[in-house]
């Protein structure tokens, strides 16, 4: 698949996506977190890319949401789902579900939703999800004590691109390699032509080093795990909480043994270095504390010698003193003659202190002995070259130990790299599933039956339309348990009549919401529902007041485009008569309904001009009504489910009827007869 073929992916975005390990598979997977790891691609952008890839996979090039109000209903539906997520990832991931005209996409999404709805949104699991987040790539780690070497220009360019953590040096012969061996703790030569090379230092010839980055630069893998330690531990906690709740994230258990993962992480410090190794800690501390330990050891020797001098009387014969002066000897020479044993004891104390302070091994202690000794002096002197040698040996031992531990840990973590990706992805996807499950429970949802449009089999059957039983809208400004259920179904072009505040607009919203959710593949808030797979959903909200001539003309153009469009549409219109004078409105609506009827579209027009529209139409327009039972204490009592084939009475008619019943008289009776 060409990345640029995905809707919304241009050349720049495609170039960023190609930085991923397997860009095509990643994009097609719909994994928002994985896509978002491409340079410059955030999660919101990743969700749009994933949605575009889904569309392309299902050949879903249509635009189901054809009007602003239809798109608003979709946003409200998505918001209801997003409100039930815990992680930012899940909120973005839900954006990949959209109203589709593709039967395969709807079926795919319904399969996901069916499994999700069976989930148990246990509070402990949701609490564990609070710390869960997608994995991130750490900054590039610079490794200063190791380098790559090559004599080939192409290999040099490849190494610089694939292993930015290490310096890549150019060499021509063994002498160049030998010089690098003195400058770096370890050198990896990439050219097979150097095989059998015998030079001083830690130099190895590994032509396959670029194919084994975990061995060549284990710091990369360790930095990844160190950077994502909290995310990995959070994902592990999600898996454990879900298993404890009896609803494991996946049937086969976590993709990685959690004890093994935690053991490996315990050996890793937050900065990607090795943790918990006593020998490495000893060597590191010895290198860091060497100067301070030498200074303290010298002070120990000085104090010991000072005390010895203070406690002894030193007698020098005149001829001896004269001889020392004539020879130009310093006073330090007296130490060698009169206090030799005390000086040796002081030096031994310094050496012992140095070895103890740095916790040196016997071989290292032998080197430390050279730091103190030589000609007697006061204060006791130390040998800088011996200190440098000791530092070099300790540093080399530390680096060798660290390199071995890094290699060992990287080897242990290497085969966990892919499983931990799955571990975190599964935990995050669980949040998506639990959001769907909570949505289904909160609003008493069911998965609808999505049926094929009429005529797809070549026949002339009437449109399937929609059928909703026990539907309750979660968009109303009342507590959901208090929402009255609605039964309503339409096939063909229909007028919906009813009293003011009787629920006509709410019914349109419910229909639109159910259809939008159904074509997203999501559960719908109803006891049962059957929905035709519509190619387009057109929802026109009520206009605020009469339009001027220009706006009226633009509105008529919209409806002209509508009736000239393709088949397989749902059209919902709320009181179109408000755009102009009632008489003209009735004729215009009648004409629109005639055109939609010719196309076998499913349409519901809310109108107070049902009689006038029906009279102006050249076909028998179906009329449904939301019937009011009457006025009780000044309030309407309404049956919210539209009654089929019924022209509902208006609010004025109900008021006149009430007055006729309450007060009687010819006036109210005559008014009532006019209805």
XYZ file of C-alpha atoms in Angstrom:
675
model
C 0.000 0.000 0.000
C 1.283 3.442 -0.918
C 1.141 5.659 2.159
C 0.226 8.684 0.034
C -2.884 6.781 -1.113
C -4.330 7.026 2.402
C -6.826 9.905 2.626
C -5.219 12.869 4.375
C -1.611 11.599 4.046
C 0.618 13.835 1.954
C 4.266 13.511 1.008
C 5.552 15.104 4.247
C 3.426 12.899 6.510
C 4.303 9.816 4.471
C 8.008 10.599 4.928
C 7.493 10.751 8.702
C 5.565 7.465 8.699
C 8.399 5.747 6.843
C 10.568 6.334 9.916
C 8.518 3.612 11.663
C 9.870 0.060 11.691
C 7.035 -1.286 9.524
C 5.043 1.747 8.389
C 2.446 -0.007 6.237
C 1.594 -2.681 8.814
C 1.548 -0.088 11.604
C -0.809 2.231 9.752
C -3.112 -0.594 8.669
C -3.271 -1.923 12.247
C -5.091 1.210 13.405
C -2.746 1.374 16.423
C -2.926 5.093 17.180
C -0.080 4.965 19.711
C 2.268 3.200 17.282
C 1.442 5.624 14.458
C 1.977 8.573 16.801
C 5.607 7.499 17.285
C 6.396 8.754 13.792
C 8.271 12.086 13.948
C 5.909 15.058 14.066
C 2.746 12.939 14.305
C 0.656 13.483 17.446
C -2.126 11.176 18.614
C -4.916 13.287 17.115
C -3.175 13.219 13.738
C -2.466 9.504 14.166
C -6.187 8.856 14.726
C -7.012 10.611 11.442
C -4.351 8.600 9.618
C -5.688 5.348 11.093
C -9.220 6.337 10.088
C -8.019 7.086 6.556
C -6.310 3.683 6.367
C -9.503 1.974 7.524
C -11.495 3.808 4.859
C -9.070 2.756 2.164
C -9.023 -0.867 3.315
C -12.805 -1.066 3.066
C -13.128 1.026 -0.102
C -15.111 3.486 1.989
C -14.805 6.700 0.008
C -18.238 8.131 0.762
C -19.222 10.914 3.126
C -22.070 9.641 5.258
C -22.418 12.764 7.386
C -23.688 15.181 4.766
C -24.817 18.182 6.857
C -23.561 20.227 9.785
C -26.257 18.919 12.132
C -25.417 15.314 11.196
C -21.785 15.996 12.001
C -22.788 17.605 15.312
C -24.705 14.454 16.247
C -21.629 12.373 15.467
C -19.488 14.587 17.708
C -22.039 14.238 20.494
C -22.012 10.455 20.047
C -18.202 10.342 20.162
C -18.191 12.598 23.228
C -20.525 10.218 25.055
C -18.025 7.445 24.407
C -14.948 9.546 25.153
C -16.364 10.636 28.498
C -16.133 6.997 29.570
C -12.439 6.559 28.802
C -9.612 6.774 31.328
C -6.589 7.304 29.076
C -5.951 9.978 26.475
C -5.065 7.161 24.082
C -8.535 5.612 24.278
C -10.175 8.990 23.718
C -8.137 9.426 20.526
C -8.577 5.809 19.467
C -12.363 6.178 19.506
C -11.944 8.748 16.738
C -11.198 5.847 14.383
C -14.857 4.817 14.623
C -16.981 6.810 12.212
C -20.326 6.393 10.420
C -19.498 4.227 7.436
C -21.414 3.237 4.325
C -19.252 0.128 3.962
C -20.929 -3.106 5.017
C -17.553 -4.712 5.772
C -16.425 -1.816 7.956
C -19.702 -1.772 9.897
C -19.455 -5.525 10.443
C -15.835 -5.201 11.582
C -16.694 -2.436 14.048
C -19.752 -4.317 15.313
C -17.601 -7.369 16.003
C -15.297 -5.212 18.114
C -18.238 -3.558 19.902
C -19.924 -6.900 20.618
C -16.803 -8.213 22.354
C -16.287 -4.898 24.133
C -19.851 -4.759 25.434
C -19.274 -8.064 27.226
C -16.431 -6.535 29.246
C -16.797 -5.799 32.943
C -15.673 -2.212 33.659
C -14.347 -3.130 37.088
C -13.346 -0.056 39.183
C -9.989 -1.616 40.094
C -9.145 -2.069 36.428
C -10.136 1.500 35.598
C -8.022 2.738 38.519
C -5.025 0.817 37.189
C -5.592 2.322 33.737
C -5.125 5.838 35.126
C -1.326 5.483 34.941
C -1.281 3.719 31.587
C 0.110 5.531 28.552
C 1.623 4.664 25.157
C 5.300 3.777 25.023
C 7.671 6.525 23.979
C 11.062 6.536 22.289
C 13.852 7.954 24.467
C 16.317 10.570 23.234
C 19.380 9.185 21.485
C 21.965 8.032 24.030
C 25.529 9.079 23.297
C 28.096 6.398 24.175
C 31.580 7.886 24.511
C 33.704 4.857 25.382
C 32.947 2.775 22.290
C 33.233 3.392 18.567
C 32.693 1.761 15.199
C 35.422 1.728 12.583
C 35.368 1.125 8.835
C 37.382 1.818 5.723
C 34.321 1.781 3.446
C 32.435 5.026 2.723
C 29.047 3.347 2.230
C 29.419 1.371 5.447
C 30.382 4.592 7.199
C 27.217 6.358 6.021
C 25.047 3.392 6.950
C 26.615 3.078 10.395
C 26.147 6.785 11.121
C 22.481 6.526 10.146
C 21.689 3.272 11.955
C 23.823 3.674 15.078
C 23.751 7.371 16.005
C 24.699 6.482 19.580
C 28.323 5.668 18.634
C 31.065 7.581 16.901
C 31.993 6.074 13.542
C 35.667 6.436 12.667
C 37.457 6.022 9.354
C 40.456 3.684 9.317
C 42.835 2.588 6.588
C 45.106 0.073 8.271
C 45.952 -1.713 11.504
C 47.854 1.313 12.789
C 44.684 3.424 12.656
C 42.771 0.723 14.497
C 45.527 0.491 17.120
C 45.322 4.236 17.743
C 41.560 3.968 18.219
C 42.149 1.128 20.659
C 44.167 3.500 22.835
C 41.501 6.214 22.624
C 38.359 4.126 23.239
C 37.534 1.467 25.798
C 36.324 -0.762 22.955
C 36.434 -0.630 19.168
C 34.182 -2.564 16.767
C 35.608 -2.891 13.259
C 32.916 -3.414 10.631
C 35.108 -4.597 7.744
C 35.756 -8.295 7.264
C 39.087 -7.419 5.626
C 40.440 -6.703 9.116
C 39.719 -10.256 10.324
C 42.599 -11.711 12.319
C 43.713 -8.259 13.418
C 45.989 -8.397 16.476
C 46.321 -5.025 18.148
C 46.443 -3.835 21.725
C 43.186 -2.963 23.453
C 39.593 -4.189 23.318
C 39.214 -4.406 19.538
C 36.863 -6.820 17.769
C 36.091 -7.348 14.091
C 32.337 -7.798 13.604
C 31.034 -7.330 10.052
C 27.491 -8.141 11.276
C 27.493 -5.532 14.045
C 24.903 -3.321 12.321
C 22.504 -6.263 12.095
C 22.689 -6.825 15.867
C 22.137 -3.419 17.479
C 21.258 -4.978 20.853
C 24.808 -6.345 21.028
C 26.540 -3.400 19.400
C 24.793 -0.697 21.387
C 22.789 -2.305 24.217
C 22.307 1.184 25.670
C 19.568 1.793 23.078
C 17.401 -1.045 24.358
C 18.158 -0.247 27.991
C 17.245 3.415 27.449
C 13.929 2.340 25.942
C 13.025 0.211 28.954
C 14.275 2.839 31.401
C 12.244 5.548 29.658
C 9.110 3.411 29.745
C 9.497 1.774 33.147
C 6.406 3.477 34.642
C 4.291 2.720 31.567
C 5.310 -0.929 31.590
C 4.596 -1.308 35.292
C 1.222 0.409 34.819
C 0.318 -1.916 31.933
C 1.338 -4.922 34.020
C -0.907 -3.675 36.836
C -3.823 -3.392 34.381
C -3.363 -6.989 33.253
C -3.200 -8.187 36.864
C -6.267 -6.186 37.922
C -8.266 -7.470 34.950
C -7.276 -11.067 35.702
C -8.221 -10.588 39.365
C -11.621 -9.254 38.265
C -12.207 -12.403 36.231
C -12.092 -10.559 32.902
C -8.490 -10.895 31.651
C -7.236 -8.545 28.980
C -6.603 -11.454 26.624
C -7.560 -15.086 26.840
C -3.998 -16.346 26.774
C -2.776 -14.049 29.519
C -0.185 -11.265 29.210
C 2.178 -11.571 26.226
C 5.135 -11.453 28.633
C 5.770 -13.066 32.019
C 5.254 -10.157 34.388
C 7.669 -11.494 37.023
C 10.385 -11.773 34.408
C 9.708 -8.244 33.193
C 9.803 -6.809 36.703
C 13.021 -8.696 37.491
C 14.686 -7.235 34.407
C 13.450 -3.727 35.211
C 14.813 -4.030 38.757
C 18.296 -4.408 37.242
C 17.931 -1.138 35.368
C 18.343 2.376 36.734
C 16.174 5.298 35.652
C 18.960 6.681 33.467
C 19.419 3.408 31.590
C 22.459 2.247 33.565
C 22.774 -1.029 35.439
C 21.349 -1.123 38.942
C 21.691 -3.579 41.795
C 25.085 -5.071 40.921
C 27.382 -4.898 43.954
C 30.590 -5.341 41.955
C 29.751 -2.589 39.485
C 28.742 -0.329 42.368
C 32.083 -1.070 44.074
C 34.135 -0.280 40.989
C 32.133 2.849 40.199
C 32.545 4.139 43.736
C 36.268 3.289 43.688
C 36.833 5.387 40.557
C 34.713 8.246 41.855
C 36.291 8.253 45.327
C 39.903 7.594 44.341
C 41.246 11.123 44.764
C 39.471 11.655 48.058
C 40.641 8.279 49.355
C 44.274 9.032 48.425
C 44.097 12.367 50.212
C 42.624 10.774 53.339
C 45.163 7.945 53.262
C 47.990 10.481 53.043
C 46.521 12.265 56.067
C 46.434 8.963 57.945
C 50.145 8.441 57.202
C 51.001 12.027 58.150
C 49.138 11.787 61.439
C 50.830 8.489 62.215
C 54.267 9.858 61.465
C 53.646 13.145 63.246
C 52.668 11.283 66.380
C 55.782 9.099 66.142
C 58.037 12.144 65.826
C 56.302 13.848 68.725
C 56.815 10.848 71.028
C 60.522 10.224 70.228
C 63.699 12.012 71.127
C 66.047 12.011 68.213
C 69.763 12.434 69.036
C 72.253 13.362 66.331
C 76.030 13.390 66.985
C 77.735 16.589 65.943
C 79.952 14.867 63.397
C 76.880 13.159 61.901
C 74.935 16.414 61.743
C 77.934 18.108 60.086
C 78.173 15.269 57.591
C 74.471 15.556 56.708
C 74.794 19.299 56.216
C 77.899 18.910 54.072
C 76.069 16.387 51.922
C 73.153 18.846 51.439
C 70.646 16.404 52.939
C 67.203 17.559 53.935
C 65.639 17.004 57.254
C 63.612 14.210 55.576
C 66.766 12.171 55.489
C 66.574 11.941 59.248
C 63.428 9.910 58.790
C 65.320 7.294 56.901
C 68.011 7.119 59.533
C 66.190 7.604 62.816
C 62.511 6.788 62.058
C 62.658 4.219 59.294
C 60.404 1.761 61.031
C 57.866 4.445 61.983
C 57.816 5.745 58.394
C 57.240 2.260 57.006
C 54.384 1.778 59.488
C 52.824 5.094 58.418
C 53.019 4.110 54.729
C 51.499 0.727 55.499
C 48.623 2.489 57.314
C 48.048 4.707 54.265
C 48.012 1.733 51.921
C 45.646 -0.183 54.202
C 43.308 2.774 54.471
C 43.293 3.263 50.693
C 42.529 -0.402 50.057
C 39.800 -0.473 52.713
C 38.209 2.818 51.669
C 37.968 1.744 48.030
C 37.204 -1.900 48.891
C 39.970 -3.045 46.548
C 40.464 -6.624 45.487
C 43.957 -8.153 46.098
C 45.142 -7.505 42.525
C 43.951 -3.915 42.739
C 45.504 -3.496 46.204
C 48.908 -4.400 44.743
C 48.600 -1.440 42.402
C 47.457 0.734 45.290
C 50.626 -0.103 47.224
C 52.639 1.805 44.625
C 50.759 5.005 45.431
C 52.665 5.376 48.718
C 56.330 4.480 49.317
C 59.502 5.617 47.695
C 61.840 8.010 49.473
C 60.787 9.009 52.991
C 59.155 12.411 53.223
C 57.080 14.471 55.537
C 54.301 15.127 54.752
C 54.111 11.673 53.188
C 54.191 11.952 49.403
C 52.231 9.924 46.838
C 53.006 8.857 43.289
C 50.726 10.508 40.724
C 51.659 8.018 38.020
C 50.657 5.149 40.318
C 47.337 6.884 41.016
C 46.781 7.310 37.274
C 47.583 3.647 36.679
C 45.208 2.589 39.444
C 42.488 4.867 38.062
C 42.958 3.429 34.589
C 42.744 -0.141 35.829
C 39.681 0.529 37.975
C 37.950 2.425 35.167
C 38.658 -0.361 32.713
C 37.354 -2.956 35.149
C 34.261 -0.840 35.736
C 33.640 -0.405 32.014
C 34.156 -4.105 31.331
C 31.773 -5.006 34.102
C 29.186 -2.473 32.923
C 29.529 -3.624 29.313
C 29.024 -7.253 30.287
C 26.021 -6.457 32.477
C 24.511 -4.243 29.784
C 24.993 -6.969 27.198
C 23.495 -9.593 29.510
C 20.504 -7.415 30.407
C 19.990 -6.358 26.799
C 20.016 -10.030 25.864
C 17.358 -10.722 28.491
C 15.287 -7.732 27.389
C 15.797 -8.246 23.662
C 13.093 -10.852 23.255
C 10.769 -8.812 25.479
C 10.775 -5.781 23.180
C 7.875 -6.902 21.006
C 5.884 -8.532 23.832
C 5.952 -5.371 25.951
C 4.639 -3.412 22.970
C 1.696 -5.829 22.963
C 1.418 -5.624 26.754
C 0.907 -1.867 26.674
C -1.192 -1.848 23.506
C -3.544 -4.479 24.937
C -3.928 -2.487 28.162
C -4.721 0.693 26.240
C -7.117 -1.118 23.919
C -8.841 -2.484 27.007
C -9.671 1.102 27.944
C -11.345 1.533 24.549
C -13.354 -1.631 25.113
C -14.339 -0.634 28.648
C -15.527 2.752 27.377
C -17.843 0.972 24.938
C -18.967 -1.378 27.706
C -19.741 1.530 30.043
C -21.587 3.355 27.272
C -23.694 0.254 26.584
C -24.513 -0.195 30.274
C -25.127 3.465 31.074
C -27.640 3.854 28.254
C -29.175 0.358 28.099
C -27.796 -0.197 24.627
C -28.075 -3.047 22.169
C -26.307 -3.812 18.926
C -28.642 -2.915 16.056
C -29.282 -4.914 12.939
C -27.884 -3.048 9.942
C -29.642 -4.187 6.775
C -28.834 -3.664 3.134
C -30.528 -0.814 1.250
C -33.587 -1.746 -0.761
C -32.870 -2.477 -4.393
C -29.325 -3.744 -3.802
C -30.519 -7.124 -4.986
C -31.997 -5.650 -8.168
C -35.564 -5.661 -6.885
C -37.972 -2.778 -6.362
C -38.725 -3.256 -2.670
C -39.490 -0.135 -0.628
C -36.639 1.325 1.431
C -35.870 -0.513 4.639
C -35.591 2.749 6.568
C -35.254 2.365 10.320
C -37.137 0.801 13.189
C -36.439 1.729 16.826
C -38.114 0.101 19.810
C -37.678 1.430 23.303
C -35.240 4.097 22.193
C -34.132 6.670 24.748
C -31.933 9.619 23.899
C -28.955 10.323 26.205
C -28.774 13.807 24.705
C -31.770 15.159 26.601
C -31.219 17.492 29.517
C -32.726 15.080 32.023
C -31.392 12.087 33.917
C -31.296 9.137 31.565
C -33.496 6.868 33.766
C -36.220 9.546 33.517
C -36.227 9.598 29.704
C -39.450 8.167 28.256
C -38.840 5.368 25.717
C -39.858 5.921 22.096
C -40.958 3.402 19.483
C -40.704 4.686 15.940
C -40.077 3.365 12.470
C -40.153 4.928 9.027
C -39.807 3.576 5.528
C -40.210 6.140 2.780
C -41.060 9.858 2.932
C -43.038 10.781 6.039
C -44.371 13.865 7.815
C -44.145 13.980 11.603
C -46.775 16.135 13.251
C -47.375 16.964 16.873
C -47.903 19.589 19.516
C -45.292 22.123 20.501
C -42.868 20.685 23.091
C -44.232 17.248 22.319
C -40.814 15.808 21.456
C -40.641 16.025 17.661
C -37.120 17.458 17.577
C -35.994 15.046 20.283
C -37.365 12.214 18.165
C -35.350 13.379 15.159
C -32.255 13.595 17.360
C -32.880 10.070 18.621
C -33.294 8.737 15.084
C -30.123 10.486 13.909
C -28.152 9.304 16.941
C -29.271 5.689 16.526
C -28.442 5.665 12.818
C -25.068 7.367 13.342
C -24.095 4.927 16.107
C -25.352 1.971 14.082
C -23.203 2.890 11.098
C -20.246 3.452 13.431
C -20.724 -0.182 14.444
C -21.540 0.856 18.010
C -24.391 -0.165 20.347
C -27.455 2.086 20.255
C -29.634 3.307 23.169
C -32.701 1.170 22.442
C -34.249 -2.172 23.301
C -33.873 -3.124 19.643
C -33.191 -1.357 16.373
C -33.027 -2.133 12.670
C -31.295 0.400 10.450
C -30.795 0.530 6.723
C -27.186 1.020 5.676
C -27.498 4.567 4.398
C -25.040 6.114 1.966
C -25.695 9.590 3.347
C -27.346 11.140 6.385
C -28.852 14.598 5.869
C -30.138 16.310 8.995
C -31.423 19.880 8.757
C -32.043 21.600 12.059
C -34.810 24.114 12.612
C -34.089 27.505 11.064
C -34.088 30.460 13.410
C -36.676 32.732 11.823
C -37.656 33.537 8.229
C -34.717 33.779 5.832
C -34.046 36.719 3.546
C -34.207 36.209 -0.223
C -30.517 35.306 -0.618
C -30.478 32.802 2.245
C -33.784 31.333 1.087
C -32.334 30.812 -2.387
C -29.221 29.145 -0.902
C -31.424 26.808 1.138
C -33.402 25.807 -1.947
C -30.122 25.102 -3.748
C -29.102 22.768 -0.920
C -32.326 20.825 -1.289
C -31.956 20.874 -5.074
C -28.549 19.210 -4.696
C -30.080 16.815 -2.189
C -32.841 15.528 -4.469
C -30.392 15.329 -7.399
C -27.981 13.160 -5.383
C -27.492 9.437 -5.105
C -29.908 6.919 -3.644
C -29.692 5.397 -0.185
C -30.141 8.498 1.941
C -31.736 9.336 5.236
C -33.201 12.854 5.319
C -34.314 14.440 8.585
C -35.733 17.959 8.473
C -37.036 20.015 11.393
C -39.762 22.580 10.545
C -38.546 23.683 7.143
C -41.638 25.883 6.886
C -39.932 28.457 9.089
C -37.770 29.588 6.156
C -40.590 31.511 4.460
C -44.359 32.099 4.379
C -46.486 29.091 5.420
C -48.311 28.814 2.105
C -45.159 28.776 0.042
C -43.435 26.474 2.543
C -46.136 23.821 2.202
C -45.694 23.744 -1.581
C -41.896 23.629 -1.364
C -41.927 20.806 1.197
C -44.464 18.889 -0.887
C -42.167 19.159 -3.905
C -39.142 17.977 -1.962
C -41.073 15.021 -0.561
C -42.244 14.093 -4.067
C -38.631 13.995 -5.306
C -37.482 11.939 -2.307
C -40.387 9.538 -2.738
C -39.373 8.994 -6.364
C -35.892 8.033 -5.124
C -37.222 5.683 -2.423
C -35.350 7.723 0.178
C -36.159 7.484 3.868
C -37.216 10.913 5.081
C -38.859 12.430 8.147
C -40.035 16.039 7.921
C -41.260 17.610 11.142
C -43.939 20.140 10.279
C -46.970 21.941 11.618
C -48.277 22.157 8.039
C -48.995 18.476 7.554
C -52.534 19.104 6.192
C -51.322 21.746 3.748
C -48.341 19.691 2.589
C -50.437 16.599 2.104
C -52.934 18.619 0.044
C -50.159 20.088 -2.140
C -48.336 16.772 -2.782
C -49.115 14.643 -5.823
C -48.703 11.401 -3.870
C -50.165 10.088 -0.648
C -47.799 11.425 1.967
C -47.513 9.327 5.117
C -48.243 11.346 8.251
C -47.302 10.267 11.764
C -48.175 12.109 14.905
C -46.887 12.596 18.423
C -50.241 12.683 20.126
C -51.014 14.693 23.248
C -53.510 13.134 25.609
C -54.549 16.584 26.747
C -53.747 19.341 29.213
C -53.460 18.510 32.909
C -52.932 21.458 35.249
C -51.734 23.513 32.322
C -49.150 20.927 31.228
C -49.216 18.710 28.159
C -49.501 14.986 28.635
C -47.842 13.404 25.582
C -47.348 9.913 24.227
C -43.755 10.306 23.025
C -43.907 7.463 20.509
C -45.262 8.756 17.179
C -48.516 7.182 16.113
C -48.414 5.835 12.575
C -50.846 7.266 10.030
C -52.098 9.869 12.469
C -52.252 13.653 12.119
C -51.621 14.875 15.647
C -53.674 17.682 17.081
C -52.002 21.010 17.619
C -51.559 22.749 20.934
C -54.192 25.434 20.078
C -56.712 22.687 19.298
C -56.084 21.075 22.671
C -56.538 24.388 24.457
C -59.790 25.141 22.631
C -61.029 21.601 23.408
C -60.234 22.083 27.089
C -62.103 25.402 27.190
C -65.078 23.857 25.394
C -65.187 21.054 27.964
C -64.615 23.322 30.952
C -66.764 26.324 30.032
C -69.084 25.121 27.272
C -70.837 27.644 25.049
C -71.357 28.085 21.366
C -68.176 30.155 20.830
C -65.725 27.468 21.913
C -67.744 24.760 20.171
C -67.638 26.635 16.872
C -63.878 27.180 17.201
C -63.318 23.507 17.891
C -65.267 22.494 14.777
C -62.911 24.553 12.611
C -60.046 22.213 13.527
